[in-house]
CSV table of N, CA, C and O in Angstrom, one decimal:
chain,number,residue,atom,x,y,z
A,164,MET,N,-63.8,62.9,-38.3
A,164,MET,CA,-62.7,62.4,-39.0
A,164,MET,C,-62.6,60.9,-38.8
A,164,MET,O,-62.7,60.4,-37.6
A,165,THR,N,-62.5,60.1,-39.8
A,165,THR,CA,-62.4,58.7,-39.6
A,165,THR,C,-61.1,58.2,-39.1
A,165,THR,O,-60.1,59.0,-39.1
A,166,LYS,N,-61.0,57.0,-38.6
A,166,LYS,CA,-59.8,56.4,-38.0
A,166,LYS,C,-58.7,56.4,-39.1
A,166,LYS,O,-57.6,56.7,-38.8
A,167,ASN,N,-59.0,56.1,-40.3
A,167,ASN,CA,-58.0,56.0,-41.4
A,167,ASN,C,-57.4,57.4,-41.7
A,167,ASN,O,-56.2,57.5,-41.9
A,168,LYS,N,-58.2,58.4,-41.7
A,168,LYS,CA,-57.8,59.7,-41.9
A,168,LYS,C,-56.8,60.2,-40.8
A,168,LYS,O,-55.8,60.8,-41.1
A,169,LYS,N,-57.2,59.9,-39.6
A,169,LYS,CA,-56.4,60.3,-38.5
A,169,LYS,C,-55.0,59.5,-38.5
A,169,LYS,O,-54.0,60.1,-38.3
A,170,LEU,N,-55.1,58.3,-38.9
A,170,LEU,CA,-53.9,57.5,-39.0
A,170,LEU,C,-53.0,58.0,-40.1
A,170,LEU,O,-51.8,58.1,-40.0
A,171,ASN,N,-53.6,58.4,-41.3
A,171,ASN,CA,-52.8,58.9,-42.3
A,171,ASN,C,-52.1,60.3,-41.9
A,171,ASN,O,-51.0,60.5,-42.3
A,172,ILE,N,-52.8,61.1,-41.2
A,172,ILE,CA,-52.3,62.3,-40.8
A,172,ILE,C,-51.1,62.1,-39.8
A,172,ILE,O,-50.0,62.7,-39.9
A,173,LEU,N,-51.3,61.1,-38.9
A,173,LEU,CA,-50.2,60.7,-38.0
A,173,LEU,C,-49.0,60.2,-38.7
A,173,LEU,O,-47.9,60.6,-38.4
A,174,ILE,N,-49.2,59.4,-39.6
A,174,ILE,CA,-48.1,58.8,-40.4
A,174,ILE,C,-47.4,59.9,-41.2
A,174,ILE,O,-46.2,59.9,-41.3
A,175,TYR,N,-48.1,60.8,-41.8
A,175,TYR,CA,-47.5,61.9,-42.5
A,175,TYR,C,-46.6,62.8,-41.6
A,175,TYR,O,-45.5,63.1,-41.9
A,176,ILE,N,-47.1,63.1,-40.4
A,176,ILE,CA,-46.3,63.9,-39.5
A,176,ILE,C,-45.1,63.1,-39.1
A,176,ILE,O,-44.0,63.6,-39.0
A,177,TYR,N,-45.2,61.8,-38.8
A,177,TYR,CA,-44.1,60.9,-38.5
A,177,TYR,C,-43.0,60.9,-39.6
A,177,TYR,O,-41.9,61.1,-39.3
A,178,LEU,N,-43.4,60.7,-40.8
A,178,LEU,CA,-42.5,60.7,-41.9
A,178,LEU,C,-41.8,62.1,-42.1
A,178,LEU,O,-40.6,62.2,-42.4
A,179,ILE,N,-42.6,63.2,-42.0
A,179,ILE,CA,-42.1,64.5,-42.2
A,179,ILE,C,-41.0,64.7,-41.1
A,179,ILE,O,-39.9,65.3,-41.4
A,180,PHE,N,-41.3,64.3,-39.9
A,180,PHE,CA,-40.3,64.5,-38.8
A,180,PHE,C,-39.0,63.8,-39.1
A,180,PHE,O,-37.9,64.3,-39.0
A,181,PHE,N,-39.1,62.5,-39.5
A,181,PHE,CA,-37.8,61.7,-39.8
A,181,PHE,C,-37.1,62.3,-41.0
A,181,PHE,O,-35.9,62.3,-41.0
A,182,ILE,N,-37.8,62.6,-42.0
A,182,ILE,CA,-37.1,63.2,-43.2
A,182,ILE,C,-36.5,64.5,-42.9
A,182,ILE,O,-35.3,64.7,-43.3
A,183,THR,N,-37.1,65.3,-42.1
A,183,THR,CA,-36.5,66.6,-41.7
A,183,THR,C,-35.3,66.3,-40.8
A,183,THR,O,-34.3,67.0,-41.0
A,184,LEU,N,-35.4,65.4,-39.9
A,184,LEU,CA,-34.2,65.0,-39.1
A,184,LEU,C,-33.0,64.6,-39.9
A,184,LEU,O,-31.9,65.0,-39.7
A,185,ILE,N,-33.3,63.7,-40.9
A,185,ILE,CA,-32.2,63.3,-41.7
A,185,ILE,C,-31.6,64.4,-42.5
A,185,ILE,O,-30.4,64.5,-42.6
A,186,LEU,N,-32.4,65.3,-43.1
A,186,LEU,CA,-31.9,66.4,-43.8
A,186,LEU,C,-31.1,67.3,-43.0
A,186,LEU,O,-30.0,67.8,-43.4
A,187,LEU,N,-31.5,67.6,-41.7
A,187,LEU,CA,-30.7,68.4,-40.8
A,187,LEU,C,-29.4,67.7,-40.5
A,187,LEU,O,-28.3,68.4,-40.5
A,188,LEU,N,-29.4,66.4,-40.3
A,188,LEU,CA,-28.2,65.7,-40.0
A,188,LEU,C,-27.2,65.7,-41.2
A,188,LEU,O,-26.0,65.8,-41.0
A,189,ILE,N,-27.7,65.7,-42.4
A,189,ILE,CA,-26.9,65.7,-43.6
A,189,ILE,C,-26.4,67.1,-43.8
A,189,ILE,O,-25.2,67.3,-44.1
A,190,LEU,N,-27.2,68.1,-43.7
A,190,LEU,CA,-26.8,69.5,-44.2
A,190,LEU,C,-26.0,70.2,-43.1
A,190,LEU,O,-25.2,71.0,-43.5
A,191,LEU,N,-26.3,69.9,-41.9
A,191,LEU,CA,-25.5,70.7,-40.8
A,191,LEU,C,-24.3,70.0,-40.5
A,191,LEU,O,-24.2,68.7,-40.4
A,192,LYS,N,-23.2,70.7,-40.2
A,192,LYS,CA,-21.9,70.1,-39.9
A,192,LYS,C,-21.9,69.6,-38.5
A,192,LYS,O,-21.4,68.5,-38.2
A,193,LYS,N,-22.5,70.3,-37.5
A,193,LYS,CA,-22.5,69.9,-36.1
A,193,LYS,C,-23.7,70.4,-35.4
A,193,LYS,O,-24.1,71.5,-35.5
A,194,ILE,N,-24.4,69.4,-34.8
A,194,ILE,CA,-25.6,69.8,-34.0
A,194,ILE,C,-25.2,69.6,-32.5
A,194,ILE,O,-24.7,68.5,-32.1
A,195,PRO,N,-25.3,70.6,-31.7
A,195,PRO,CA,-24.8,70.5,-30.3
A,195,PRO,C,-25.7,69.5,-29.5
A,195,PRO,O,-26.9,69.5,-29.7
A,196,CYS,N,-25.1,68.8,-28.6
A,196,CYS,CA,-25.8,67.8,-27.8
A,196,CYS,C,-26.1,68.4,-26.5
A,196,CYS,O,-25.2,68.6,-25.7
A,197,PHE,N,-27.3,68.8,-26.2
A,197,PHE,CA,-27.6,69.5,-24.9
A,197,PHE,C,-27.5,68.5,-23.8
A,197,PHE,O,-27.2,68.9,-22.6
A,198,PHE,N,-27.8,67.2,-24.0
A,198,PHE,CA,-27.6,66.2,-22.9
A,198,PHE,C,-26.2,66.2,-22.5
A,198,PHE,O,-25.9,66.2,-21.3
A,199,LYS,N,-25.3,66.2,-23.4
A,199,LYS,CA,-23.8,66.2,-23.1
A,199,LYS,C,-23.4,67.5,-22.4
A,199,LYS,O,-22.5,67.4,-21.5
A,200,ILE,N,-23.9,68.6,-22.9
A,200,ILE,CA,-23.6,69.9,-22.3
A,200,ILE,C,-24.0,69.9,-20.8
A,200,ILE,O,-23.3,70.3,-19.9
A,201,ILE,N,-25.2,69.4,-20.5
A,201,ILE,CA,-25.8,69.4,-19.2
A,201,ILE,C,-25.2,68.4,-18.3
A,201,ILE,O,-24.8,68.7,-17.2
A,202,PHE,N,-25.1,67.1,-18.7
A,202,PHE,CA,-24.7,66.0,-17.8
A,202,PHE,C,-23.3,65.6,-18.0
A,202,PHE,O,-22.8,64.7,-17.3
A,203,LYS,N,-22.6,66.2,-19.0
A,203,LYS,CA,-21.1,65.9,-19.2
A,203,LYS,C,-20.9,64.4,-19.6
A,203,LYS,O,-19.7,64.0,-19.5
A,204,ILE,N,-21.8,63.7,-20.1
A,204,ILE,CA,-21.7,62.4,-20.7
A,204,ILE,C,-22.4,62.4,-22.0
A,204,ILE,O,-23.4,63.1,-22.2
A,205,PRO,N,-22.0,61.6,-22.9
A,205,PRO,CA,-22.6,61.5,-24.3
A,205,PRO,C,-24.0,60.9,-24.1
A,205,PRO,O,-24.2,59.9,-23.4
A,206,CYS,N,-24.9,61.3,-25.0
A,206,CYS,CA,-26.3,60.7,-25.0
A,206,CYS,C,-26.2,59.5,-26.0
A,206,CYS,O,-25.2,59.4,-26.7
A,207,PRO,N,-27.2,58.7,-26.1
A,207,PRO,CA,-27.2,57.6,-27.0
A,207,PRO,C,-27.1,58.0,-28.5
A,207,PRO,O,-26.7,57.3,-29.4
A,208,PHE,N,-27.4,59.3,-28.8
A,208,PHE,CA,-27.4,59.8,-30.2
A,208,PHE,C,-26.1,60.6,-30.5
A,208,PHE,O,-26.0,61.0,-31.6
A,209,CYS,N,-25.2,60.8,-29.5
A,209,CYS,CA,-24.0,61.5,-29.8
A,209,CYS,C,-23.2,60.8,-30.9
A,209,CYS,O,-23.1,59.6,-30.9
A,210,GLY,N,-22.7,61.6,-31.8
A,210,GLY,CA,-21.9,61.1,-33.0
A,210,GLY,C,-22.8,60.7,-34.2
A,210,GLY,O,-22.3,60.3,-35.2
A,211,MET,N,-24.1,60.9,-34.0
A,211,MET,CA,-25.0,60.6,-35.1
A,211,MET,C,-24.8,61.4,-36.4
A,211,MET,O,-24.8,60.9,-37.5
A,212,THR,N,-24.5,62.7,-36.2
A,212,THR,CA,-24.2,63.6,-37.4
A,212,THR,C,-23.0,63.1,-38.1
A,212,THR,O,-23.0,62.9,-39.4
A,213,ARG,N,-21.9,62.8,-37.4
A,213,ARG,CA,-20.7,62.3,-38.0
A,213,ARG,C,-20.9,61.0,-38.6
A,213,ARG,O,-20.3,60.7,-39.7
A,214,SER,N,-21.7,60.2,-38.0
A,214,SER,CA,-22.0,58.8,-38.5
A,214,SER,C,-22.7,59.0,-39.9
A,214,SER,O,-22.4,58.2,-40.8
A,215,PHE,N,-23.7,59.9,-40.0
A,215,PHE,CA,-24.4,60.1,-41.2
A,215,PHE,C,-23.5,60.6,-42.3
A,215,PHE,O,-23.6,60.2,-43.5
A,216,HIS,N,-22.6,61.5,-41.9
A,216,HIS,CA,-21.6,62.0,-42.9
A,216,HIS,C,-20.7,60.9,-43.4
A,216,HIS,O,-20.4,60.8,-44.6
A,217,GLU,N,-20.3,60.0,-42.5
A,217,GLU,CA,-19.5,58.8,-43.0
A,217,GLU,C,-20.3,57.9,-43.9
A,217,GLU,O,-19.8,57.4,-44.8
A,218,LEU,N,-21.5,57.7,-43.5
A,218,LEU,CA,-22.4,56.8,-44.3
A,218,LEU,C,-22.6,57.4,-45.7
A,218,LEU,O,-22.6,56.6,-46.7
A,219,ILE,N,-22.7,58.7,-45.8
A,219,ILE,CA,-22.9,59.3,-47.1
A,219,ILE,C,-21.7,59.1,-48.0
A,219,ILE,O,-21.8,58.9,-49.2
A,220,ARG,N,-20.5,59.0,-47.3
A,220,ARG,CA,-19.2,58.8,-48.0
A,220,ARG,C,-19.0,57.2,-48.2
A,220,ARG,O,-17.9,56.8,-48.6
A,221,PHE,N,-20.0,56.5,-47.9
A,221,PHE,CA,-19.9,55.0,-48.0
A,221,PHE,C,-18.9,54.4,-47.1
A,221,PHE,O,-18.4,53.3,-47.4
A,222,ASN,N,-18.5,55.1,-46.0
A,222,ASN,CA,-17.6,54.6,-45.1
A,222,ASN,C,-18.4,53.9,-43.9
A,222,ASN,O,-18.7,54.5,-42.9
A,223,ILE,N,-18.8,52.7,-44.1
A,223,ILE,CA,-19.7,52.0,-43.1
A,223,ILE,C,-19.0,51.8,-41.8
A,223,ILE,O,-19.6,52.0,-40.7
A,224,ARG,N,-17.7,51.5,-41.9
A,224,ARG,CA,-16.9,51.3,-40.6
A,224,ARG,C,-16.9,52.5,-39.8
A,224,ARG,O,-17.0,52.5,-38.6
A,225,GLY,N,-16.6,53.7,-40.5
A,225,GLY,CA,-16.6,54.9,-39.8
A,225,GLY,C,-17.9,55.3,-39.2
A,225,GLY,O,-18.0,55.8,-38.1
A,226,ALA,N,-19.0,55.0,-39.9
A,226,ALA,CA,-20.3,55.3,-39.5
A,226,ALA,C,-20.6,54.5,-38.2
A,226,ALA,O,-21.2,55.0,-37.3
A,227,LEU,N,-20.3,53.2,-38.2
A,227,LEU,CA,-20.5,52.4,-37.1
A,227,LEU,C,-19.7,52.8,-35.9
A,227,LEU,O,-20.1,52.7,-34.7
A,228,TYR,N,-18.5,53.3,-36.1
A,228,TYR,CA,-17.6,53.8,-35.0
A,228,TYR,C,-18.3,55.0,-34.3
A,228,TYR,O,-18.3,55.0,-33.1
A,229,TYR,N,-18.7,56.0,-35.1
A,229,TYR,CA,-19.3,57.1,-34.5
A,229,TYR,C,-20.6,56.9,-33.8
A,229,TYR,O,-20.9,57.4,-32.7
A,230,ASN,N,-21.5,56.1,-34.4
A,230,ASN,CA,-22.7,55.7,-33.7
A,230,ASN,C,-23.4,54.6,-34.5
A,230,ASN,O,-23.8,54.8,-35.6
A,231,PHE,N,-23.4,53.4,-33.9
A,231,PHE,CA,-23.9,52.3,-34.6
A,231,PHE,C,-25.5,52.3,-34.8
A,231,PHE,O,-26.0,51.6,-35.6
A,232,LEU,N,-26.1,53.3,-34.1
A,232,LEU,CA,-27.6,53.4,-34.3
A,232,LEU,C,-28.0,54.0,-35.6
A,232,LEU,O,-29.2,53.9,-36.0
A,233,THR,N,-27.0,54.5,-36.4
A,233,THR,CA,-27.3,55.0,-37.7
A,233,THR,C,-27.9,54.0,-38.6
A,233,THR,O,-28.9,54.2,-39.3
A,234,ILE,N,-27.3,52.8,-38.6
A,234,ILE,CA,-27.7,51.7,-39.5
A,234,ILE,C,-29.1,51.2,-39.2
A,234,ILE,O,-30.0,51.2,-40.1
A,235,PRO,N,-29.4,50.9,-37.9
A,235,PRO,CA,-30.8,50.5,-37.6
A,235,PRO,C,-31.8,51.7,-37.8
A,235,PRO,O,-32.9,51.4,-38.3
A,236,LEU,N,-31.4,52.9,-37.6
A,236,LEU,CA,-32.3,54.0,-37.9
A,236,LEU,C,-32.7,54.1,-39.4
A,236,LEU,O,-33.8,54.3,-39.7
A,237,ILE,N,-31.7,54.0,-40.2
A,237,ILE,CA,-31.9,54.1,-41.6
A,237,ILE,C,-32.8,52.9,-42.1
A,237,ILE,O,-33.7,53.1,-42.9
A,238,LEU,N,-32.5,51.7,-41.6
A,238,LEU,CA,-33.3,50.6,-42.0
A,238,LEU,C,-34.7,50.7,-41.5
A,238,LEU,O,-35.7,50.4,-42.2
A,239,PHE,N,-34.9,51.3,-40.3
A,239,PHE,CA,-36.2,51.5,-39.7
A,239,PHE,C,-37.0,52.5,-40.6
A,239,PHE,O,-38.2,52.4,-40.9
A,240,ILE,N,-36.3,53.6,-41.0
A,240,ILE,CA,-36.9,54.6,-41.9
A,240,ILE,C,-37.4,54.0,-43.2
A,240,ILE,O,-38.5,54.2,-43.7
A,241,ILE,N,-36.5,53.2,-43.8
A,241,ILE,CA,-36.8,52.6,-45.1
A,241,ILE,C,-38.0,51.7,-44.9
A,241,ILE,O,-39.0,51.6,-45.7
A,242,TYR,N,-38.0,50.8,-43.9
A,242,TYR,CA,-39.1,49.9,-43.6
A,242,TYR,C,-40.4,50.7,-43.3
A,242,TYR,O,-41.5,50.3,-43.8
A,243,SER,N,-40.3,51.8,-42.6
A,243,SER,CA,-41.5,52.6,-42.3
A,243,SER,C,-42.1,53.2,-43.6
A,243,SER,O,-43.3,53.2,-43.7
A,244,ILE,N,-41.2,53.6,-44.4
A,244,ILE,CA,-41.8,54.2,-45.7
A,244,ILE,C,-42.5,53.1,-46.5
A,244,ILE,O,-43.6,53.4,-47.0
A,245,ILE,N,-41.8,52.0,-46.6
A,245,ILE,CA,-42.5,50.8,-47.3
A,245,ILE,C,-43.8,50.4,-46.7
A,245,ILE,O,-44.8,50.2,-47.4
A,246,LEU,N,-43.8,50.3,-45.4
A,246,LEU,CA,-45.0,50.0,-44.6
A,246,LEU,C,-46.1,51.1,-44.8
A,246,LEU,O,-47.3,50.8,-45.0
A,247,PHE,N,-45.7,52.3,-44.8
A,247,PHE,CA,-46.6,53.5,-45.0
A,247,PHE,C,-47.2,53.4,-46.4
A,247,PHE,O,-48.5,53.5,-46.5
A,248,ILE,N,-46.5,53.1,-47.4
A,248,ILE,CA,-47.0,53.1,-48.8
A,248,ILE,C,-48.0,51.9,-48.8
A,248,ILE,O,-49.1,52.0,-49.4
A,249,SER,N,-47.6,50.8,-48.3
A,249,SER,CA,-48.4,49.6,-48.2
A,249,SER,C,-49.8,49.9,-47.5
A,249,SER,O,-50.8,49.4,-47.9
A,250,ASP,N,-49.6,50.5,-46.4
A,250,ASP,CA,-50.9,50.9,-45.6
A,250,ASP,C,-51.8,51.8,-46.4
A,250,ASP,O,-53.0,51.6,-46.4
A,251,ILE,N,-51.3,52.7,-47.1
A,251,ILE,CA,-52.1,53.6,-47.9
A,251,ILE,C,-52.8,52.8,-49.1
A,251,ILE,O,-54.0,52.9,-49.3
A,252,ARG,N,-52.0,51.9,-49.7
A,252,ARG,CA,-52.6,51.2,-50.8
A,252,ARG,C,-53.6,50.2,-50.4
A,252,ARG,O,-54.7,50.0,-51.1
A,253,LYS,N,-53.4,49.5,-49.2
A,253,LYS,CA,-54.3,48.5,-48.7
A,253,LYS,C,-55.3,49.0,-47.6
A,253,LYS,O,-56.1,48.2,-47.1
A,254,ASN,N,-55.2,50.3,-47.3
A,254,ASN,CA,-56.0,50.9,-46.3
A,254,ASN,C,-55.9,50.1,-44.9
A,254,ASN,O,-56.9,49.7,-44.3
A,255,GLU,N,-54.7,49.9,-44.5
A,255,GLU,CA,-54.4,49.2,-43.3
A,255,GLU,C,-53.7,50.1,-42.2
A,255,GLU,O,-53.4,51.2,-42.5
A,256,THR,N,-53.4,49.5,-41.1
A,256,THR,CA,-52.8,50.3,-40.0
A,256,THR,C,-51.5,49.6,-39.5
A,256,THR,O,-51.3,49.6,-38.3
A,257,LYS,N,-50.8,48.9,-40.3
A,257,LYS,CA,-49.6,48.2,-39.8
A,257,LYS,C,-48.5,49.1,-39.2
A,257,LYS,O,-47.9,48.7,-38.2
A,258,ILE,N,-48.3,50.3,-39.8
A,258,ILE,CA,-47.3,51.2,-39.2
A,258,ILE,C,-47.7,51.6,-37.8
A,258,ILE,O,-46.9,51.7,-36.9
A,259,LEU,N,-49.0,51.9,-37.6
A,259,LEU,CA,-49.5,52.3,-36.3
A,259,LEU,C,-49.3,51.1,-35.3
A,259,LEU,O,-48.9,51.3,-34.1
A,260,ASN,N,-49.6,49.9,-35.8
A,260,ASN,CA,-49.5,48.7,-34.9
A,260,ASN,C,-48.0,48.6,-34.5
A,260,ASN,O,-47.7,48.1,-33.4
A,261,LEU,N,-47.1,48.8,-35.5
A,261,LEU,CA,-45.7,48.7,-35.2
A,261,LEU,C,-45.2,49.6,-34.1
A,261,LEU,O,-44.6,49.2,-33.1
A,262,ILE,N,-45.5,50.9,-34.3
A,262,ILE,CA,-44.9,51.9,-33.4
A,262,ILE,C,-45.7,51.9,-32.0
A,262,ILE,O,-45.2,52.7,-31.1
A,263,THR,N,-46.7,51.2,-31.9
A,263,THR,CA,-47.4,51.1,-30.6
A,263,THR,C,-47.3,49.8,-29.9
A,263,THR,O,-47.8,49.6,-28.8
A,264,SER,N,-46.5,48.9,-30.5
A,264,SER,CA,-46.3,47.6,-29.9
A,264,SER,C,-45.2,47.6,-28.8
A,264,SER,O,-44.3,48.4,-28.8
A,265,LYS,N,-45.4,46.8,-27.8
A,265,LYS,CA,-44.4,46.7,-26.7
A,265,LYS,C,-43.0,46.2,-27.2
A,265,LYS,O,-42.0,46.7,-26.7
A,266,LYS,N,-43.0,45.3,-28.2
A,266,LYS,CA,-41.8,44.7,-28.7
A,266,LYS,C,-40.9,45.9,-29.3
A,266,LYS,O,-39.7,45.9,-29.1
A,267,PHE,N,-41.6,46.8,-30.0
A,267,PHE,CA,-40.9,47.9,-30.6
A,267,PHE,C,-40.1,48.7,-29.5
A,267,PHE,O,-38.9,49.1,-29.7
A,268,TYR,N,-40.8,49.0,-28.4
A,268,TYR,CA,-40.2,49.8,-27.3
A,268,TYR,C,-39.1,49.1,-26.6
A,268,TYR,O,-38.1,49.7,-26.2
A,269,VAL,N,-39.3,47.8,-26.4
A,269,VAL,CA,-38.3,47.0,-25.8
A,269,VAL,C,-37.0,47.0,-26.6
A,269,VAL,O,-35.9,47.2,-26.1
A,270,VAL,N,-37.1,46.8,-27.9
A,270,VAL,CA,-35.9,46.8,-28.8
A,270,VAL,C,-35.3,48.2,-28.8
A,270,VAL,O,-34.1,48.4,-28.7
A,271,LEU,N,-36.1,49.2,-28.8
A,271,LEU,CA,-35.7,50.6,-28.8
A,271,LEU,C,-34.8,50.9,-27.5
A,271,LEU,O,-33.8,51.5,-27.6
A,272,ILE,N,-35.4,50.5,-26.4
A,272,ILE,CA,-34.7,50.8,-25.1
A,272,ILE,C,-33.4,50.0,-25.1
A,272,ILE,O,-32.3,50.5,-24.6
A,273,ILE,N,-33.3,48.8,-25.5
A,273,ILE,CA,-32.1,48.0,-25.5
A,273,ILE,C,-31.1,48.6,-26.5
A,273,ILE,O,-29.9,48.7,-26.1
A,274,LEU,N,-31.5,49.1,-27.6
A,274,LEU,CA,-30.5,49.8,-28.5
A,274,LEU,C,-30.0,51.0,-27.9
A,274,LEU,O,-28.8,51.3,-28.0
A,275,LEU,N,-30.9,51.8,-27.2
A,275,LEU,CA,-30.4,53.1,-26.6
A,275,LEU,C,-29.4,52.8,-25.5
A,275,LEU,O,-28.4,53.5,-25.3
A,276,ILE,N,-29.7,51.8,-24.7
A,276,ILE,CA,-28.7,51.4,-23.6
A,276,ILE,C,-27.4,51.0,-24.2
A,276,ILE,O,-26.3,51.5,-23.7
A,277,ILE,N,-27.4,50.1,-25.2
A,277,ILE,CA,-26.1,49.7,-25.8
A,277,ILE,C,-25.4,50.9,-26.4
A,277,ILE,O,-24.2,51.0,-26.3
A,278,SER,N,-26.1,51.8,-27.0
A,278,SER,CA,-25.5,52.9,-27.7
A,278,SER,C,-24.9,53.8,-26.6
A,278,SER,O,-23.8,54.4,-26.8
A,279,GLU,N,-25.6,54.0,-25.5
A,279,GLU,CA,-25.1,54.9,-24.4
A,279,GLU,C,-23.7,54.3,-23.9
A,279,GLU,O,-22.8,55.0,-23.7
A,280,ILE,N,-23.7,53.0,-23.6
A,280,ILE,CA,-22.5,52.3,-23.1
A,280,ILE,C,-21.4,52.5,-24.2
A,280,ILE,O,-20.2,52.8,-23.9
A,281,PHE,N,-21.7,52.2,-25.5
A,281,PHE,CA,-20.8,52.4,-26.5
A,281,PHE,C,-20.2,53.8,-26.6
A,281,PHE,O,-19.0,53.9,-26.7
A,282,ASN,N,-21.0,54.8,-26.5
A,282,ASN,CA,-20.6,56.2,-26.6
A,282,ASN,C,-19.7,56.6,-25.4
A,282,ASN,O,-18.7,57.3,-25.5
A,283,ILE,N,-20.0,56.1,-24.2
A,283,ILE,CA,-19.2,56.4,-23.0
A,283,ILE,C,-17.8,55.7,-23.2
A,283,ILE,O,-16.8,56.3,-22.9
A,284,ILE,N,-17.8,54.5,-23.6
A,284,ILE,CA,-16.5,53.8,-23.8
A,284,ILE,C,-15.6,54.4,-24.8
A,284,ILE,O,-14.4,54.6,-24.6
A,285,HIS,N,-16.3,54.8,-26.0
A,285,HIS,CA,-15.5,55.4,-27.1
A,285,HIS,C,-15.3,56.9,-26.9
A,285,HIS,O,-14.6,57.6,-27.7
A,286,LYS,N,-15.9,57.5,-25.8
A,286,LYS,CA,-15.8,58.9,-25.6
A,286,LYS,C,-16.2,59.8,-26.8
A,286,LYS,O,-15.5,60.7,-27.2
A,287,ILE,N,-17.3,59.4,-27.4
A,287,ILE,CA,-17.8,60.1,-28.5
A,287,ILE,C,-18.3,61.5,-28.1
A,287,ILE,O,-18.9,61.7,-27.1
């Protein structure tokens, strides 16, 4: 199997995972947070379902209140899809370079820490 075929398979799996996650968040009313059940504090993603529901209703303020990570997550998914289509058309690996870069993980960790603090303060 060539490197490009492996990359395409990885990208397809990645996109299917995120699309499935979004559909679950939209269709289900409540997804229990096992982190909160075990540790008695909210995880960085607590409130994400309510945030998505508010976003679907175009209530951006409500979405940001429940979990501000919703907006960066949606923007990242849109950007990933655009990058994925571009990679397929040009036979490149920009999406793989993005998700394996150190900058990506630094930004991700910073966002998760801020979200955790935000959720603890707001008691989400």
